[in-house]
Coordinates of C-alpha atoms and ligand atoms in Angstrom, one line a residue:
M1 CA -0.2 0.1 0.1
S2 CA 1.4 3.4 -1.0
V3 CA 2.4 5.8 1.9
R4 CA -0.3 8.3 2.8
T5 CA 0.6 10.9 5.5
R6 CA -1.1 14.0 6.5
F7 CA -0.6 17.5 8.3
A8 CA -3.4 18.3 10.3
P9 CA -3.3 21.9 11.8
S10 CA -5.9 23.4 14.0
P11 CA -6.7 26.8 12.6
T12 CA -6.5 28.5 16.0
G13 CA -3.1 30.6 15.3
Y14 CA -0.5 31.2 12.5
L15 CA 1.6 28.7 11.9
H16 CA 4.7 28.0 14.8
V17 CA 7.6 26.7 13.7
G18 CA 7.5 23.5 15.7
N19 CA 4.0 22.7 13.5
V20 CA 5.9 23.7 10.3
R21 CA 8.7 21.2 11.1
T22 CA 6.1 18.7 11.6
A23 CA 4.8 19.6 8.4
I24 CA 7.9 19.5 6.4
F25 CA 8.9 15.9 8.0
N26 CA 5.7 14.8 6.5
W27 CA 6.2 16.3 3.2
L28 CA 9.5 15.3 3.0
H29 CA 9.0 11.6 3.7
T30 CA 6.2 11.3 1.3
R31 CA 7.8 12.9 -1.3
H32 CA 10.7 10.5 -0.6
V33 CA 9.2 7.5 -0.4
G34 CA 6.5 8.6 -3.1
G35 CA 2.9 8.9 -1.9
A36 CA 0.3 11.5 -1.3
F37 CA 0.4 14.2 1.5
V38 CA -2.9 15.4 3.0
L39 CA -3.7 18.6 4.3
R40 CA -6.7 18.3 7.0
I41 CA -8.1 21.4 8.9
E42 CA -9.0 20.1 12.5
D43 CA -11.5 23.0 13.4
T44 CA -13.3 21.3 15.7
D45 CA -12.7 23.8 18.5
R46 CA -15.6 26.2 17.4
D47 CA -14.7 28.9 19.8
R48 CA -10.9 29.1 18.8
S49 CA -11.2 28.3 14.9
Q50 CA -11.2 31.0 12.2
K51 CA -11.0 31.1 8.9
E52 CA -8.5 33.7 8.9
F53 CA -6.1 31.1 10.4
E54 CA -6.7 28.5 7.7
D55 CA -6.3 30.7 4.9
A56 CA -2.9 32.0 6.6
I57 CA -1.7 28.5 7.4
L58 CA -2.7 27.5 3.5
R59 CA -0.7 30.5 2.4
E60 CA 2.5 30.2 4.6
L61 CA 2.9 26.7 3.6
K62 CA 2.4 27.1 -0.1
W63 CA 5.2 30.3 0.4
L64 CA 7.7 27.7 2.2
G65 CA 7.2 25.3 -1.0
L66 CA 5.3 22.6 0.2
D67 CA 2.4 21.2 -1.9
W68 CA -0.3 18.5 -0.9
D69 CA -1.9 16.2 -3.4
E70 CA -5.3 16.4 -1.3
G71 CA -6.8 18.9 1.1
V72 CA -10.0 21.5 1.4
E73 CA -9.2 22.6 -2.3
E74 CA -9.2 18.7 -3.8
G75 CA -9.4 15.2 -3.0
E76 CA -11.4 11.9 -3.0
H77 CA -11.5 11.5 0.3
G78 CA -12.9 14.8 1.5
P79 CA -14.2 16.5 3.2
Y80 CA -11.0 17.8 4.7
R81 CA -12.7 19.9 7.1
Q82 CA -13.4 18.3 10.4
S83 CA -16.3 20.9 10.8
E84 CA -17.8 19.6 7.1
R85 CA -16.9 16.2 8.3
H86 CA -19.0 16.7 11.2
Q87 CA -22.0 18.4 9.3
Q88 CA -22.1 15.2 6.9
G89 CA -22.3 13.0 10.2
I90 CA -18.9 11.1 9.7
Y91 CA -18.4 11.2 13.3
R92 CA -21.9 10.4 14.6
R93 CA -21.6 6.9 12.3
A94 CA -18.6 5.9 14.2
L95 CA -19.7 6.5 17.3
E96 CA -23.3 4.5 16.4
R97 CA -20.9 1.8 16.3
L98 CA -19.0 2.3 19.2
R99 CA -22.4 2.4 21.0
E100 CA -23.6 -0.7 19.6
Q101 CA -20.8 -2.5 20.7
G102 CA -20.8 -0.8 24.1
D103 CA -17.8 0.8 23.9
V104 CA -18.9 4.2 25.1
Y105 CA -21.1 5.5 28.1
P106 CA -22.5 8.7 28.9
C107 CA -20.7 10.6 31.7
F108 CA -22.3 13.3 34.2
C109 CA -19.1 14.3 36.0
S110 CA -19.5 18.2 36.3
P111 CA -16.2 20.2 35.5
D112 CA -16.1 21.0 39.5
R113 CA -16.2 17.0 40.1
L114 CA -13.2 16.4 37.5
S115 CA -10.8 19.0 38.6
A116 CA -11.4 17.9 42.3
D117 CA -10.7 14.6 41.4
R118 CA -7.5 15.7 39.4
E119 CA -6.3 17.6 42.9
A120 CA -6.7 14.2 44.7
D121 CA -4.7 12.3 42.1
R122 CA -2.4 15.1 42.4
R123 CA -2.0 15.3 46.1
A124 CA -1.7 11.4 46.1
G125 CA 1.0 11.4 43.7
R126 CA -1.1 9.7 40.8
P127 CA -0.9 10.8 37.3
P128 CA -4.5 12.4 36.8
R129 CA -7.1 10.3 35.0
Y130 CA -10.8 9.9 35.1
A131 CA -11.7 7.3 37.9
G132 CA -14.5 5.9 36.0
R133 CA -17.2 7.2 38.2
C134 CA -20.1 7.0 35.7
R135 CA -19.0 3.8 34.1
A136 CA -21.0 1.5 35.9
I137 CA -24.7 3.7 35.9
P138 CA -27.2 1.5 34.4
R139 CA -28.2 2.2 30.7
R140 CA -31.8 2.9 32.0
Q141 CA -30.9 5.2 34.4
A142 CA -28.2 6.7 32.2
E143 CA -31.2 7.5 29.7
Q144 CA -33.3 8.8 32.2
R145 CA -30.9 11.6 33.1
M146 CA -30.3 12.4 29.8
A147 CA -34.0 12.9 28.8
A148 CA -34.3 15.1 31.8
G149 CA -31.8 17.1 29.9
E150 CA -28.5 16.8 32.2
S151 CA -25.5 17.8 30.6
T152 CA -23.5 14.7 29.4
V153 CA -20.3 13.6 27.6
L154 CA -19.7 10.4 26.2
R155 CA -16.5 8.2 27.4
F156 CA -14.7 5.5 25.7
R157 CA -14.2 2.3 28.0
V158 CA -10.6 1.9 27.9
P159 CA -10.1 -2.0 28.6
E160 CA -8.1 -3.5 31.3
G161 CA -4.4 -4.9 30.6
S162 CA -1.5 -3.6 28.6
M163 CA -0.6 -2.3 25.5
V164 CA 2.4 -2.0 22.9
F165 CA 2.6 0.1 19.7
E166 CA 5.7 0.9 17.8
D167 CA 7.1 4.1 17.3
L168 CA 9.5 4.6 14.5
I169 CA 11.6 7.2 16.2
R170 CA 11.2 5.6 20.1
G171 CA 10.9 1.9 19.4
S172 CA 8.6 0.0 21.2
I173 CA 6.2 1.5 23.7
H174 CA 4.5 -0.1 26.7
V175 CA 1.6 1.2 28.2
E176 CA -0.2 -0.1 31.5
L177 CA -4.0 1.1 30.7
E178 CA -5.2 1.4 34.2
Q179 CA -2.8 4.5 33.7
V180 CA -5.1 5.5 31.0
G181 CA -8.6 7.3 31.7
D182 CA -11.4 6.7 29.7
P183 CA -11.2 9.4 27.1
V184 CA -13.9 11.9 25.9
V185 CA -15.2 11.0 22.7
L186 CA -18.2 13.3 22.3
R187 CA -18.5 16.6 24.0
S188 CA -21.6 17.9 25.8
D189 CA -21.9 20.3 22.7
G190 CA -22.1 17.1 20.3
W191 CA -18.6 17.8 18.7
P192 CA -16.4 15.2 18.6
T193 CA -13.0 15.4 20.4
Y194 CA -9.6 15.6 19.2
N195 CA -8.4 11.6 19.9
F196 CA -11.9 10.6 18.6
A197 CA -11.7 12.6 15.4
V198 CA -8.5 12.0 14.4
V199 CA -8.7 8.3 14.5
V200 CA -12.0 8.3 12.2
D201 CA -10.2 10.7 9.8
D202 CA -7.2 8.9 9.7
I203 CA -9.2 5.7 8.9
G204 CA -11.4 7.6 6.4
M205 CA -8.3 8.9 4.6
A206 CA -6.4 5.7 4.6
I207 CA -3.3 7.3 6.4
T208 CA -0.6 4.9 6.3
D209 CA 2.1 7.1 8.3
V210 CA 1.3 9.3 11.3
I211 CA 4.3 11.9 11.9
R212 CA 3.5 14.5 14.5
G213 CA 5.0 16.0 17.7
E214 CA 5.9 14.1 20.6
D215 CA 3.5 15.7 22.5
H216 CA 1.0 13.5 21.2
I217 CA 2.6 10.1 22.4
S218 CA 0.1 10.3 25.4
N219 CA -2.3 10.5 23.1
T220 CA -1.3 7.4 20.9
P221 CA -2.5 4.5 23.2
R222 CA -6.3 5.9 23.6
Q223 CA -6.1 6.2 19.6
V224 CA -5.0 2.7 18.8
L225 CA -7.7 1.4 21.0
L226 CA -10.3 3.5 19.1
Y227 CA -8.9 2.2 15.9
R228 CA -9.0 -1.2 17.4
A229 CA -12.7 -0.7 18.7
L230 CA -13.5 0.6 15.1
R231 CA -12.1 -2.8 13.5
A232 CA -9.0 -0.6 11.8
A233 CA -5.4 -1.4 11.6
P234 CA -3.5 1.5 13.1
P235 CA -1.0 3.5 11.3
R236 CA 2.5 3.2 11.7
F237 CA 3.7 6.2 14.0
A238 CA 6.4 8.5 13.9
H239 CA 6.7 11.0 17.0
L240 CA 9.3 13.8 16.2
P241 CA 11.0 15.3 19.1
L242 CA 10.4 18.7 20.6
V243 CA 11.6 21.9 19.1
L244 CA 13.3 23.6 22.2
G245 CA 14.8 27.2 22.6
A246 CA 18.1 27.7 23.0
D247 CA 17.7 27.3 26.9
H248 CA 16.2 23.9 26.4
A249 CA 12.5 25.0 27.4
P250 CA 10.0 24.2 24.8
L251 CA 10.0 27.1 22.2
S252 CA 7.8 29.6 22.9
K253 CA 7.0 33.7 22.5
R254 CA 9.3 34.1 25.6
H255 CA 12.1 33.0 23.0
G256 CA 11.4 35.9 20.5
D257 CA 9.7 34.8 17.0
T258 CA 8.3 31.6 16.9
S259 CA 5.5 31.9 13.9
L260 CA 6.6 31.4 10.3
R261 CA 5.1 34.6 9.2
Q262 CA 7.5 36.3 11.5
Y263 CA 10.8 34.9 9.7
A264 CA 8.8 35.5 6.3
A265 CA 8.4 39.3 7.4
H266 CA 11.8 39.3 8.2
G267 CA 12.7 38.5 4.8
Y268 CA 14.2 35.0 5.2
L269 CA 14.1 32.9 2.0
P270 CA 11.5 30.3 2.2
E271 CA 14.2 27.7 1.0
A272 CA 16.6 28.6 3.6
I273 CA 13.7 28.3 6.2
L274 CA 12.9 24.8 4.8
N275 CA 16.2 23.6 4.9
Y276 CA 16.9 25.0 8.4
L277 CA 13.7 23.3 9.9
A278 CA 14.6 20.4 7.8
L279 CA 17.7 19.9 10.1
L280 CA 15.9 19.9 13.4
G281 CA 15.8 16.4 14.5
W282 CA 17.5 15.2 11.1
A283 CA 21.0 15.7 9.6
P284 CA 21.8 14.4 6.0
H285 CA 24.5 11.6 6.2
D286 CA 28.1 12.5 4.5
H287 CA 26.9 15.7 2.6
G288 CA 26.8 19.5 3.7
E289 CA 24.1 20.9 5.5
V290 CA 23.2 23.4 2.9
L291 CA 20.4 21.7 0.4
S292 CA 17.9 22.8 -1.9
R293 CA 14.1 21.5 -1.7
E294 CA 15.3 18.6 -4.3
E295 CA 18.2 17.5 -2.3
L296 CA 16.2 17.6 1.1
V297 CA 13.7 15.2 -0.8
A298 CA 16.3 13.2 -2.4
R299 CA 18.1 12.6 1.0
F300 CA 15.3 12.8 4.0
D301 CA 15.0 9.5 6.0
L302 CA 12.7 9.1 8.4
R303 CA 14.6 6.4 10.0
K304 CA 17.5 8.7 10.9
V305 CA 15.5 11.2 12.7
G306 CA 16.7 11.0 16.4
K307 CA 15.0 10.9 19.5
S308 CA 16.8 14.0 21.3
A309 CA 14.9 17.3 20.7
G310 CA 16.0 20.0 18.0
V311 CA 17.1 23.4 19.5
F312 CA 16.0 26.5 17.1
D313 CA 19.5 28.1 17.0
R314 CA 18.8 31.5 15.5
A315 CA 22.4 32.0 14.2
K316 CA 22.3 28.7 12.6
L317 CA 19.6 30.0 10.8
D318 CA 21.0 33.0 9.8
W319 CA 23.8 30.8 8.5
V320 CA 21.7 29.0 6.5
G321 CA 19.9 32.0 5.6
N322 CA 23.0 33.5 4.3
Q323 CA 24.4 30.6 2.2
H324 CA 21.0 30.4 0.3
L325 CA 21.3 34.0 -0.3
R326 CA 24.2 34.2 -1.7
H327 CA 23.3 31.6 -4.3
S328 CA 20.3 33.2 -5.4
A329 CA 20.0 35.5 -8.5
S330 CA 20.0 39.4 -7.6
A331 CA 17.3 40.1 -9.9
R332 CA 15.2 38.1 -7.6
L333 CA 16.6 38.9 -4.6
A334 CA 15.7 42.6 -5.6
E335 CA 12.1 42.1 -5.9
L336 CA 12.0 40.7 -2.5
A337 CA 14.1 43.4 -1.3
L338 CA 12.1 46.1 -2.8
P339 CA 9.2 46.5 -0.4
F340 CA 11.8 46.8 2.7
L341 CA 13.2 49.8 1.1
Q342 CA 10.2 51.2 0.3
S343 CA 8.3 50.9 3.5
C344 CA 11.2 52.9 5.3
G345 CA 10.9 55.7 2.8
D346 CA 14.6 55.1 0.8
L347 CA 12.5 54.2 -2.4
P348 CA 9.3 55.5 -3.9
P349 CA 6.1 53.3 -3.7
E350 CA 6.3 53.2 -7.4
A351 CA 9.7 51.8 -8.3
T352 CA 10.9 52.2 -12.3
P353 CA 12.9 49.5 -13.8
F354 CA 15.9 51.9 -12.8
H355 CA 15.1 51.6 -9.2
R356 CA 14.9 48.0 -9.8
A357 CA 18.3 47.7 -11.3
W358 CA 19.9 50.0 -8.5
V359 CA 18.3 47.4 -6.1
E360 CA 19.7 44.4 -8.1
R361 CA 23.2 46.0 -7.9
L362 CA 23.0 46.4 -4.2
M363 CA 22.0 43.1 -4.0
D364 CA 25.1 42.0 -5.8
L365 CA 26.6 43.7 -3.0
L366 CA 24.9 42.8 0.1
K367 CA 23.5 39.1 -0.5
E368 CA 27.2 37.8 0.7
S369 CA 26.7 39.4 4.3
I370 CA 23.3 39.1 5.3
S371 CA 20.9 36.2 6.6
H372 CA 17.8 37.9 5.9
L373 CA 16.3 40.8 3.7
S374 CA 15.1 43.1 6.5
Q375 CA 18.8 43.9 6.8
V376 CA 18.9 45.8 3.4
P377 CA 17.9 49.1 4.5
E378 CA 19.8 48.8 7.8
S379 CA 23.0 47.7 5.9
D380 CA 26.2 49.9 5.8
A381 CA 26.2 50.3 2.3
V382 CA 22.5 51.9 2.3
R383 CA 23.5 54.0 4.8
M384 CA 26.4 55.3 3.1
V385 CA 24.8 55.6 -0.4
L386 CA 21.7 56.7 0.2
H387 CA 22.1 58.5 3.7
F388 CA 25.6 60.3 3.3
D389 CA 26.0 62.7 6.1
L390 CA 29.3 64.7 6.2
E391 CA 27.9 65.9 9.5
S392 CA 28.6 62.7 10.9
L393 CA 32.2 63.6 10.7
R394 CA 32.2 66.1 13.5
R395 CA 30.7 63.6 16.0
D396 CA 33.6 61.4 15.5
P397 CA 36.8 62.3 16.9
D398 CA 38.9 59.7 15.3
L399 CA 37.8 60.1 11.7
Q400 CA 38.2 64.2 12.3
A401 CA 42.1 63.3 13.8
D402 CA 42.5 61.4 10.7
L403 CA 41.5 64.0 8.7
R404 CA 43.1 66.7 9.8
E405 CA 46.4 65.1 8.9
A406 CA 48.0 67.2 6.2
S407 CA 48.3 64.2 3.8
S408 CA 44.7 63.4 4.0
R409 CA 43.7 66.9 3.0
E410 CA 45.8 67.1 0.4
V411 CA 44.5 63.6 -0.9
I412 CA 40.7 64.9 -0.8
Q413 CA 41.7 68.2 -2.4
N414 CA 43.5 66.4 -5.2
F415 CA 41.2 64.1 -5.7
A416 CA 38.1 66.3 -5.4
K417 CA 39.9 68.5 -8.6
L418 CA 39.9 65.4 -10.6
L419 CA 36.7 64.0 -10.6
P420 CA 34.8 64.3 -13.7
G421 CA 31.9 66.7 -12.7
D422 CA 29.9 66.4 -15.9
R423 CA 29.2 62.8 -16.2
P424 CA 29.1 59.6 -13.6
L425 CA 32.2 57.9 -12.0
D426 CA 33.1 55.2 -13.5
V427 CA 34.8 52.3 -12.1
E428 CA 37.7 52.7 -14.8
T429 CA 38.1 56.6 -14.2
F430 CA 37.9 56.3 -10.2
R431 CA 40.8 53.7 -10.5
R432 CA 42.9 56.2 -12.8
I433 CA 42.0 59.6 -10.9
S434 CA 42.9 57.4 -7.4
Q435 CA 46.2 56.6 -8.7
E436 CA 47.1 60.2 -10.3
T437 CA 46.2 61.5 -6.9
G438 CA 48.5 58.9 -5.3
K439 CA 51.0 60.0 -7.6
K440 CA 50.6 63.9 -7.0
T441 CA 50.5 63.7 -3.3
G442 CA 52.8 60.6 -2.3
A443 CA 50.4 59.0 -0.8
K444 CA 50.0 54.9 -1.0
G445 CA 47.7 52.5 0.4
R446 CA 45.8 53.2 3.3
G447 CA 47.3 56.9 3.2
L448 CA 45.5 57.0 -0.2
Y449 CA 42.2 55.1 0.2
H450 CA 41.1 55.8 3.4
P451 CA 40.6 59.8 3.0
I452 CA 38.9 59.1 -0.2
R453 CA 36.6 56.8 1.6
V454 CA 35.9 59.1 4.2
A455 CA 35.0 61.8 1.4
L456 CA 32.6 59.7 -0.5
T457 CA 31.0 57.7 2.2
A458 CA 31.3 59.7 5.3
C459 CA 32.7 56.9 7.2
G460 CA 35.8 55.2 7.9
S461 CA 35.4 51.6 6.7
G462 CA 32.8 49.7 4.6
P463 CA 32.5 47.9 1.6
E464 CA 35.0 48.1 -1.1
L465 CA 34.9 51.6 -3.0
V466 CA 34.8 49.9 -6.3
R467 CA 31.4 48.5 -5.6
L468 CA 30.1 51.4 -3.7
V469 CA 31.3 53.7 -6.2
P470 CA 28.7 52.6 -9.1
L471 CA 25.8 52.6 -6.5
I472 CA 26.4 56.3 -5.3
E473 CA 26.5 57.1 -8.8
E474 CA 23.4 55.7 -9.8
A475 CA 21.6 56.4 -6.8
A476 CA 22.4 60.5 -7.7
G477 CA 20.7 60.0 -11.1
L478 CA 17.3 58.1 -9.9
D479 CA 14.4 60.0 -8.7
L480 CA 14.3 58.9 -4.7
P481 CA 12.3 60.6 -1.7
H482 CA 15.7 61.8 -0.4
R483 CA 18.4 63.7 -2.6
V484 CA 21.7 61.7 -3.0
P485 CA 24.5 63.6 -3.8
G486 CA 27.0 62.0 -6.4
C487 CA 30.8 61.4 -5.9
A488 CA 32.1 64.8 -7.3
E489 CA 29.3 66.3 -5.2
R490 CA 30.7 64.4 -2.1
A491 CA 34.4 65.1 -2.7
A492 CA 33.5 68.3 -3.1
L493 CA 31.8 68.9 0.3
A494 CA 34.6 67.2 1.9
A495 CA 37.1 69.2 0.3
R496 CA 35.5 72.2 1.1
L497 CA 34.7 71.2 4.8
L498 CA 38.6 70.5 5.3
G499 CA 39.6 73.8 3.9
G500 CA 37.5 75.5 6.9
D501 CA 37.4 74.1 10.2
L502 CA 36.5 70.8 10.5
Ligands
LIG1 N1 -4.5 18.9 15.0 C1 -3.5 18.3 16.0 C2 -2.4 19.4 16.2 O1 -2.3 20.6 15.9 C3 -3.1 17.3 14.9 C4 -2.3 16.3 15.9 C5 -2.0 15.2 14.9 O2 -1.5 15.1 14.2 O3 -2.5 13.9 15.4 O4 -1.8 19.2 17.3

C-alpha cells in the first residue's frame, strides 16, 4: 500500500515553527518515498477556529514550497475540514458503532467534580486520569438522566491490561492501561473530541503514516484502542522530538519569534527556512547541510530522525539563510528586498525599472553578508549610499583626527579636483584618478584610500570602494524620496569642509 501522510493543523493561530517542522517532515517523507500528502483542517474547537487562520496556514505552507495532493481544495477522501465532516455525520456514524458495541458510556461528572478528582490524584502523587465514576451507571438510569436534560459527554471504555505500540523513532512503547483514563469522545455540545475525530479521519483518509510532535505520544494509546474498536489497523507512528529554545525549554514566545510569518516578515528566503527546519531532528548523511528543496527530498530519511530534541538556534538559521541568499540571483533578491526599502521610505512606492536595476546591483554587494532581507535598509552600504551625512564626521573624533592630517587633506583636495563633474564616475575612471592622486601627493595604500573613502562615504570603513562608487553614482541619478549627492559633490563638500574648520 502506498504511503499516505497528513498534516492536520488546527486553525486557531498562525503556524508555529514547531508545527511547520512537523509539516516539513511529513512532506519530505512522502515526497521521498512517493505517496500522497494530505492537508486536513482540524477545526472542531469552534470558539478558537477562524477562517482567517486557515487561509494563512495554506498561504504560508505554499510560500514555504510545500504542496499537498489532497486538501480543502481537492481530493477524493474529503471533506478535509472536520467541521464539514461533522456536518455530514461522519463522526456520528462511527460513534453509533461504538455505542452498539457497548464501547462508550455517558458521563455526567461536572467540571468541578473532575477538577476535584484531578486535585486528589495530584495530592496522592498519581497521574491524573478519569476515575470511571459513571462507568457503572445502569443504561436505563443514564437514559433517564439524559432525557431530563442533564449535561453529558460520551466516554470510551478503556479495557484492562496493557498494550504495546511501535514508534519509528522511539521504538516499542509499552503502556499499562490502568494509567489511561477513559477518554471523552463526544463533548456535551455534540462535537467530537480531538482523539476521536483524528482516528475516524485517519481511517477515512486511509492514512498509513502518522508523523507528529512528541507531545501527542500520550494520546496514542487511546487512539490505538479506538482503531481496534473501529476494527481498523492502526497506522505507523513516528513522534518527532520537540523543538526547544536556546535554554532547552519548549520553544515559546518568551524566546522571541516563534511563528513562520514572523520569519517571512524578516525576509528569510523560504528555501532557507525549509532547509533549516529540516535539520531540526534530522541530519543528512555525509553531505553538507545546505540543501535545496530537491536535495532535501532526495536525502531525507525518516528512519534517521533522532530522539533528542532539536534546539532552535537563530545563529544557525542566519548562517543557513546567508548560504541560500548568496546563491540566489540578485534580480530575484531585488524584487524581495524592494518592499523593505519602500516601507522605510528609502525608495518611492512606485518603483521604476531604474530603481529595480539599482536594487539588483545593491543585492550583488549585500547578499554575501546578510541572512535575511530586512537587513537591507539597515546595511552599511545603504547608509553610505542613500544617507550620506558629512556632518557625522564632526561627531566622530577618530575620523576627525585622521582628516586633520595634512596628507589626508591633500589627498581629498586633489581627488576632488580630478573628479569629472559632468558625467558619472565609472570604476575605470575612479581607479585612474585615485592613482593620479597618489602620484601627485605621494600617498599610498591606506594613506590614499582612507581619505577618499571618508570623503565619499563619510565613514571610516565599509564595502570595497569600487563596489560602492557605481551604487552612489547610479543612486544620484534616480528619482528618490531623499536627494543623493554623487561622488563629485561628495568630494567637493569634503574638500570644502577640510579647507574650513573641521
Ligand atoms: N490538530 C492536531 C494538532 O495540531 C493534530 C495532531 C495530530 O497530528 O494528530 O496538534
